[in-house]
CSV table of C-alpha atoms in Angstrom, one decimal:
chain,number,residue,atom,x,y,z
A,144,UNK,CA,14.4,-44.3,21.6
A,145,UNK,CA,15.4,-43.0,18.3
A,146,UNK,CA,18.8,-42.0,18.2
A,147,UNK,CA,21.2,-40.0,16.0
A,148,UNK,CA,25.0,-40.0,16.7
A,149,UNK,CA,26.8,-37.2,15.6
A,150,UNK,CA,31.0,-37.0,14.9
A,151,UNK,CA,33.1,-35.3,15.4
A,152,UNK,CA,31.5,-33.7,18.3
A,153,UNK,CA,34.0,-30.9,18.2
A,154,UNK,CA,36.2,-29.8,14.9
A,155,UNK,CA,38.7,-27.0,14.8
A,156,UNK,CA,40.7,-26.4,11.2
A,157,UNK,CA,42.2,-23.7,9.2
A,158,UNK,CA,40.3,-22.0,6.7
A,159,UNK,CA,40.8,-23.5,3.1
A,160,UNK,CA,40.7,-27.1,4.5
A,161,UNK,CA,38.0,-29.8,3.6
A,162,UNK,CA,36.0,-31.3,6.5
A,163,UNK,CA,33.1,-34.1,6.9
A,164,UNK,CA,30.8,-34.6,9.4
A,165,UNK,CA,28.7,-37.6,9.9
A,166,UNK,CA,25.7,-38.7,11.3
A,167,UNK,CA,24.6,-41.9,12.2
A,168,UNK,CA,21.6,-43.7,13.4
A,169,UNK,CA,20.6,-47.6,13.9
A,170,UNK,CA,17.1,-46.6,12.6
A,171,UNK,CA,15.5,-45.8,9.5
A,172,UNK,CA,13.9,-42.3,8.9
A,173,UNK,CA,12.2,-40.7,6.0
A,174,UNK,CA,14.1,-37.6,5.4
A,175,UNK,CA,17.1,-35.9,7.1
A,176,UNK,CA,17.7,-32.7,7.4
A,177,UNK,CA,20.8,-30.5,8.3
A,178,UNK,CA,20.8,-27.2,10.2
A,179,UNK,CA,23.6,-24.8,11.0
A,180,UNK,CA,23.4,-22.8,14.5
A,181,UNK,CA,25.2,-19.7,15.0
A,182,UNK,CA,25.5,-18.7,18.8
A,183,UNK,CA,22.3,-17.2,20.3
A,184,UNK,CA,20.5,-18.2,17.2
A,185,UNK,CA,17.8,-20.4,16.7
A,186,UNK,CA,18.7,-23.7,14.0
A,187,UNK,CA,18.4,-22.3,10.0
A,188,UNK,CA,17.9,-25.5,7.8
A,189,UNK,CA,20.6,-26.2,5.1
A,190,UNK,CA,19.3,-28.9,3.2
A,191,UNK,CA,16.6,-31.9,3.5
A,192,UNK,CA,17.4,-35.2,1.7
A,193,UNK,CA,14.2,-37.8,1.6
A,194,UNK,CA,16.0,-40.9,-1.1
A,195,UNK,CA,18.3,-43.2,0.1
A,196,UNK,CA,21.5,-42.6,-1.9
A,197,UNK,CA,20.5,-39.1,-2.4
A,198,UNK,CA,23.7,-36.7,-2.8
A,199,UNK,CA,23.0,-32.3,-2.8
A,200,UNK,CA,25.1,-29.7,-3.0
A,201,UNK,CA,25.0,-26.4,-1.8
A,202,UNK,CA,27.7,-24.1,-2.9
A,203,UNK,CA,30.9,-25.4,-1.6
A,204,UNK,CA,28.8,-28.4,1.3
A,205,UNK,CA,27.8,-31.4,-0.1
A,206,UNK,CA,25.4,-33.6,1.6
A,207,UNK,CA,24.2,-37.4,1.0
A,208,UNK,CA,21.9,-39.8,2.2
A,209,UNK,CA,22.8,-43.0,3.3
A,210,UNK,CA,21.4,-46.1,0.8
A,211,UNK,CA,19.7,-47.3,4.0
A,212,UNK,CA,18.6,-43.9,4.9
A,213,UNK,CA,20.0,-44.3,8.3
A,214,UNK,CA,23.1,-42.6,7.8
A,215,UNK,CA,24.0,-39.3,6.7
A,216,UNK,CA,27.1,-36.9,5.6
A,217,UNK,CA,27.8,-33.6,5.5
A,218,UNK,CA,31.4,-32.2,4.0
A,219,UNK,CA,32.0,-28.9,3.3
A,220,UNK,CA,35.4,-27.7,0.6
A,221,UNK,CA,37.5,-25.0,1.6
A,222,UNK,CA,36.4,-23.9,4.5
A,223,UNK,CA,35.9,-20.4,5.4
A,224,UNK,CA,35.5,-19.3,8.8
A,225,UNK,CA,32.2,-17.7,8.0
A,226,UNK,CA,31.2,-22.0,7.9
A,227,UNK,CA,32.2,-21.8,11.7
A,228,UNK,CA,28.7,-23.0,13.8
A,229,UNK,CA,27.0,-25.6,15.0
A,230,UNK,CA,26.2,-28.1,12.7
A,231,UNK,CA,23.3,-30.3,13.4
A,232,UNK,CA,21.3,-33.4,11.3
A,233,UNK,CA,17.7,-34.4,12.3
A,234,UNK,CA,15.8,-37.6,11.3
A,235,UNK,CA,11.7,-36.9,10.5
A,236,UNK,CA,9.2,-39.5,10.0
A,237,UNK,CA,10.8,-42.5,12.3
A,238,UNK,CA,9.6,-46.1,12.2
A,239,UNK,CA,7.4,-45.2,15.2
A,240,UNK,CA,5.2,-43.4,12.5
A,241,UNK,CA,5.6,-40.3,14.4
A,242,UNK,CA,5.7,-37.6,11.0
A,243,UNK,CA,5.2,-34.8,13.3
A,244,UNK,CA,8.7,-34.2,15.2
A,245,UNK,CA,12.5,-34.3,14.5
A,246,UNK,CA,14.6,-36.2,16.7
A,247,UNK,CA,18.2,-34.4,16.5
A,248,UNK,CA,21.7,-35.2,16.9
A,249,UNK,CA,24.2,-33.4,19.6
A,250,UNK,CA,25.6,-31.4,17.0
A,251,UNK,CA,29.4,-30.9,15.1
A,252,UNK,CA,31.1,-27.8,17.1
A,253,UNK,CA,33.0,-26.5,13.6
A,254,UNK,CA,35.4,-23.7,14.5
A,255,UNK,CA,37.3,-22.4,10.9
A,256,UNK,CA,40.3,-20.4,11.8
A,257,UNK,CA,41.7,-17.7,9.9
B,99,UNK,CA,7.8,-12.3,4.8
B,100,UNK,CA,8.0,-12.1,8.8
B,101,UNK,CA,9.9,-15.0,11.0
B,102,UNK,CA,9.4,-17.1,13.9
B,103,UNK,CA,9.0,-14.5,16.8
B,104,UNK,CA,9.3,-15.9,19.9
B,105,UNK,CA,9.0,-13.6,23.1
B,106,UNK,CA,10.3,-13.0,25.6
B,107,UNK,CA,14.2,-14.1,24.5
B,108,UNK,CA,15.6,-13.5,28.1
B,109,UNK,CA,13.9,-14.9,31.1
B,110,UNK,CA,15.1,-15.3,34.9
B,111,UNK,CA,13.3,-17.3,37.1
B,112,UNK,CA,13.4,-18.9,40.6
B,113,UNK,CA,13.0,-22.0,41.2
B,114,UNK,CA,9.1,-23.2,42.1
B,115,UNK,CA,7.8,-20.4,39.4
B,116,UNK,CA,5.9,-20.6,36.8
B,117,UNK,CA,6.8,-19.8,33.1
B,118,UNK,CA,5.2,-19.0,30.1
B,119,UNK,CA,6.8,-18.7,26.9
B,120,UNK,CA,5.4,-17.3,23.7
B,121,UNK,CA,5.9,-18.1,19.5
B,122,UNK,CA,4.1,-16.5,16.5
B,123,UNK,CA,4.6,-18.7,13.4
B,124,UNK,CA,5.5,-17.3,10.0
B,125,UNK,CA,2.0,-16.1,8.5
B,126,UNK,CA,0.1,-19.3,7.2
B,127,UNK,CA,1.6,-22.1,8.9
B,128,UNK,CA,-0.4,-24.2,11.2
B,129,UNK,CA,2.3,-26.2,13.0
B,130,UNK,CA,4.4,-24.8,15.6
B,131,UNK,CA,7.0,-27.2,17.7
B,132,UNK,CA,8.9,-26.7,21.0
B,133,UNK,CA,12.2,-27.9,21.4
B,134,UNK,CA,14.3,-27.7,24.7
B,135,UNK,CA,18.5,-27.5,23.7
B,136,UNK,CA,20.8,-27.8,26.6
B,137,UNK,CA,24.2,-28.1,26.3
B,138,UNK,CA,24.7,-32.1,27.6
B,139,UNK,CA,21.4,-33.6,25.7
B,140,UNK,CA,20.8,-30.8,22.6
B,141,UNK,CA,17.6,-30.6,20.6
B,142,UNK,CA,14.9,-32.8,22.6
B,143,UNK,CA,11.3,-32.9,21.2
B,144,UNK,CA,9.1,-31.3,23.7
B,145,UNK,CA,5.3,-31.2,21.5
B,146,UNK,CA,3.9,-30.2,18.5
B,147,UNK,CA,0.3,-28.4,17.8
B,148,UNK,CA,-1.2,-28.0,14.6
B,149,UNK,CA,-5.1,-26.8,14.2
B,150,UNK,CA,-4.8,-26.1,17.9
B,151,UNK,CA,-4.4,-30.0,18.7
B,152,UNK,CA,-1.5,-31.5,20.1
B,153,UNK,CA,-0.3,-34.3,17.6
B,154,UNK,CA,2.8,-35.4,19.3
B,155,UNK,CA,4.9,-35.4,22.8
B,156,UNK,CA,8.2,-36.2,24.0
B,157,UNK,CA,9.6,-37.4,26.6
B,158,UNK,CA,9.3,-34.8,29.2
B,159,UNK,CA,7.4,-34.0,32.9
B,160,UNK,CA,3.6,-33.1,33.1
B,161,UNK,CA,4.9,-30.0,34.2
B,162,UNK,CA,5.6,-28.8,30.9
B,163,UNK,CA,2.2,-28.1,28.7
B,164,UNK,CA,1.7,-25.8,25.7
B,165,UNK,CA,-1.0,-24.9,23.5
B,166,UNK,CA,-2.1,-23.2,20.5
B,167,UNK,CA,-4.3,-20.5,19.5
B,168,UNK,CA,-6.9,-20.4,16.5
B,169,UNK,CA,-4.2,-17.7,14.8
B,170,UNK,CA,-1.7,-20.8,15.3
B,171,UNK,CA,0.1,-18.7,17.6
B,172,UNK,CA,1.6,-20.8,20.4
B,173,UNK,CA,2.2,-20.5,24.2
B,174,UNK,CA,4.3,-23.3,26.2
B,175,UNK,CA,4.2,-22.8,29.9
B,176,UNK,CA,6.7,-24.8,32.9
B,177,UNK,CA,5.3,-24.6,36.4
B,178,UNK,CA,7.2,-25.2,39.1
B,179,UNK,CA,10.8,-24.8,37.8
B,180,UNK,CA,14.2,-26.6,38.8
B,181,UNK,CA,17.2,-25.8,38.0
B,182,UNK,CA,17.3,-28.1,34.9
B,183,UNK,CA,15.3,-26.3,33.4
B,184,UNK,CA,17.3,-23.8,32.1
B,185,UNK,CA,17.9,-24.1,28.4
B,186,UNK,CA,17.3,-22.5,25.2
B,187,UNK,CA,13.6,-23.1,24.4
B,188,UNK,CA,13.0,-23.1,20.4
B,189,UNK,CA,9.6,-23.3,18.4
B,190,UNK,CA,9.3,-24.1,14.9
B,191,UNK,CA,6.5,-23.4,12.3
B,192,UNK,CA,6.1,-25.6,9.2
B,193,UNK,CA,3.6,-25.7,7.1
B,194,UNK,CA,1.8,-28.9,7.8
B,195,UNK,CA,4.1,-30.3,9.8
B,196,UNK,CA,5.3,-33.1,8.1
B,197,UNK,CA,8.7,-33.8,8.7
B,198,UNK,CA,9.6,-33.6,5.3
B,199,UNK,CA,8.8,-30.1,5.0
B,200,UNK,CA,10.6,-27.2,6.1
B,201,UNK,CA,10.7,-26.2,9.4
B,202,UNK,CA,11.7,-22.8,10.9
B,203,UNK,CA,13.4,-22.0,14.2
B,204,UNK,CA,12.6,-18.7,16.2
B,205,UNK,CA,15.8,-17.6,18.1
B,206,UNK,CA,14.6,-19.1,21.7
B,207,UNK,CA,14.2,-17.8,24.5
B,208,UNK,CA,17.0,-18.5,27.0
B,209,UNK,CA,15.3,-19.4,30.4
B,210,UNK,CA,17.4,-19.1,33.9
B,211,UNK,CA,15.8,-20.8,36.6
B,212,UNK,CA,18.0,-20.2,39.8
């Protein structure tokens, strides 16, 4: 079973601080992808990565790909509590050769207090 | 451009019923994926149709099924409900369905079972 361990599983911080999340799997996959989930909403993709190494940014998150493209990273620079959500990474294309379903993490509670 | 529409977003059931949930994909994509998110296991992989064929299956009971249309409109249906079934069910259209691609989340539909 492919697996992708998330951490923290719960953050809480004051807006203007920097945060990271991580995400971390034993297996190789061919592209991660982050979402952010806002309560009662369905999952809205951030960003995919597919290159081992890879590093994007997106306004004020930066995300990068593990050189192994097993691990992932997700850190976000004066936080604002509009950033508060669920933050969730998900693998595609695992060694099972299965390119037609992502396997998700638990998810990064963020809550950015004013 | 129209969303994911998935219908109906509020559902109460009791337990032994049968279920059908419904998702309309954004207009010219051809895959459409279920995903059940519960609290204590998060996004698991439920199936995924494309062309009306299912290409992939998690890790769940006969009891669940799905299907898809020649529009690429999608129905999943759960007979006989238990009480863990209640979750936030989620489809997603992409394109091809390769993982690499962009995927889109509906809002769910929040099943009760009680």
């Amino acid at each position: 079973t492919q697996l992708l361990e998330q951490s923290p599983q719960f953050l809480s911080i004051q807006e203007g601080e920097n945060l990271t999340v991580y995400c971390n799997s034993s297996s190789v996959f061919s592209s991660l992808q982050w979402y952010r989930q806002e309560p009662g909403e369905g999952p809205v993709l951030l960003v995919t990565v597919v290159t081992g190494g890879e590093v994007k940014k997106l306004k004020r998150l930066t995300f990068q790909f593990g050189d192994a493209r097993k691990d992932s990273s997700l850190h976000i620079t004066a936080a604002q509590t509009g950033d508060t959500g669920l933050y969730l990474c998900a693998g595609g294309g695992d060694s099972g050769g299965s390119n037609y379903k992502l396997t998700f993490g638990k998810g990064t509670l963020l809550t950015v207090n004013p | 451009k129209a969303g994911v529409t998935q219908t109906p977003r509020y559902l109460i059931k009791t337990r032994g019923q049968q279920v059908t949930l419904s998702c309309s994909p954004i207009s010219g994509h051809r895959s459409v994926s279920w995903y059940q998110q519960t609290p204590g296991q998060g996004l698991q992989f439920l199936f995924e149709y494309f062309s009306e064929t299912q290409r992939n299956k998690g890790n769940f009971p006969g009891r669940f099924s799905g299907r898809q249309f020649s529009n690429s409109r999608s129905e999943m249906n759960v007979s006989t409900l238990e009480l863990g079934d209640s979750a936030l069910y989620l489809c997603a259209s992409s394109l091809v369905g390769w993982s690499g691609t962009e995927a889109f989340f509906g809002q769910g539909t929040r099943l009760t079972v009680v």
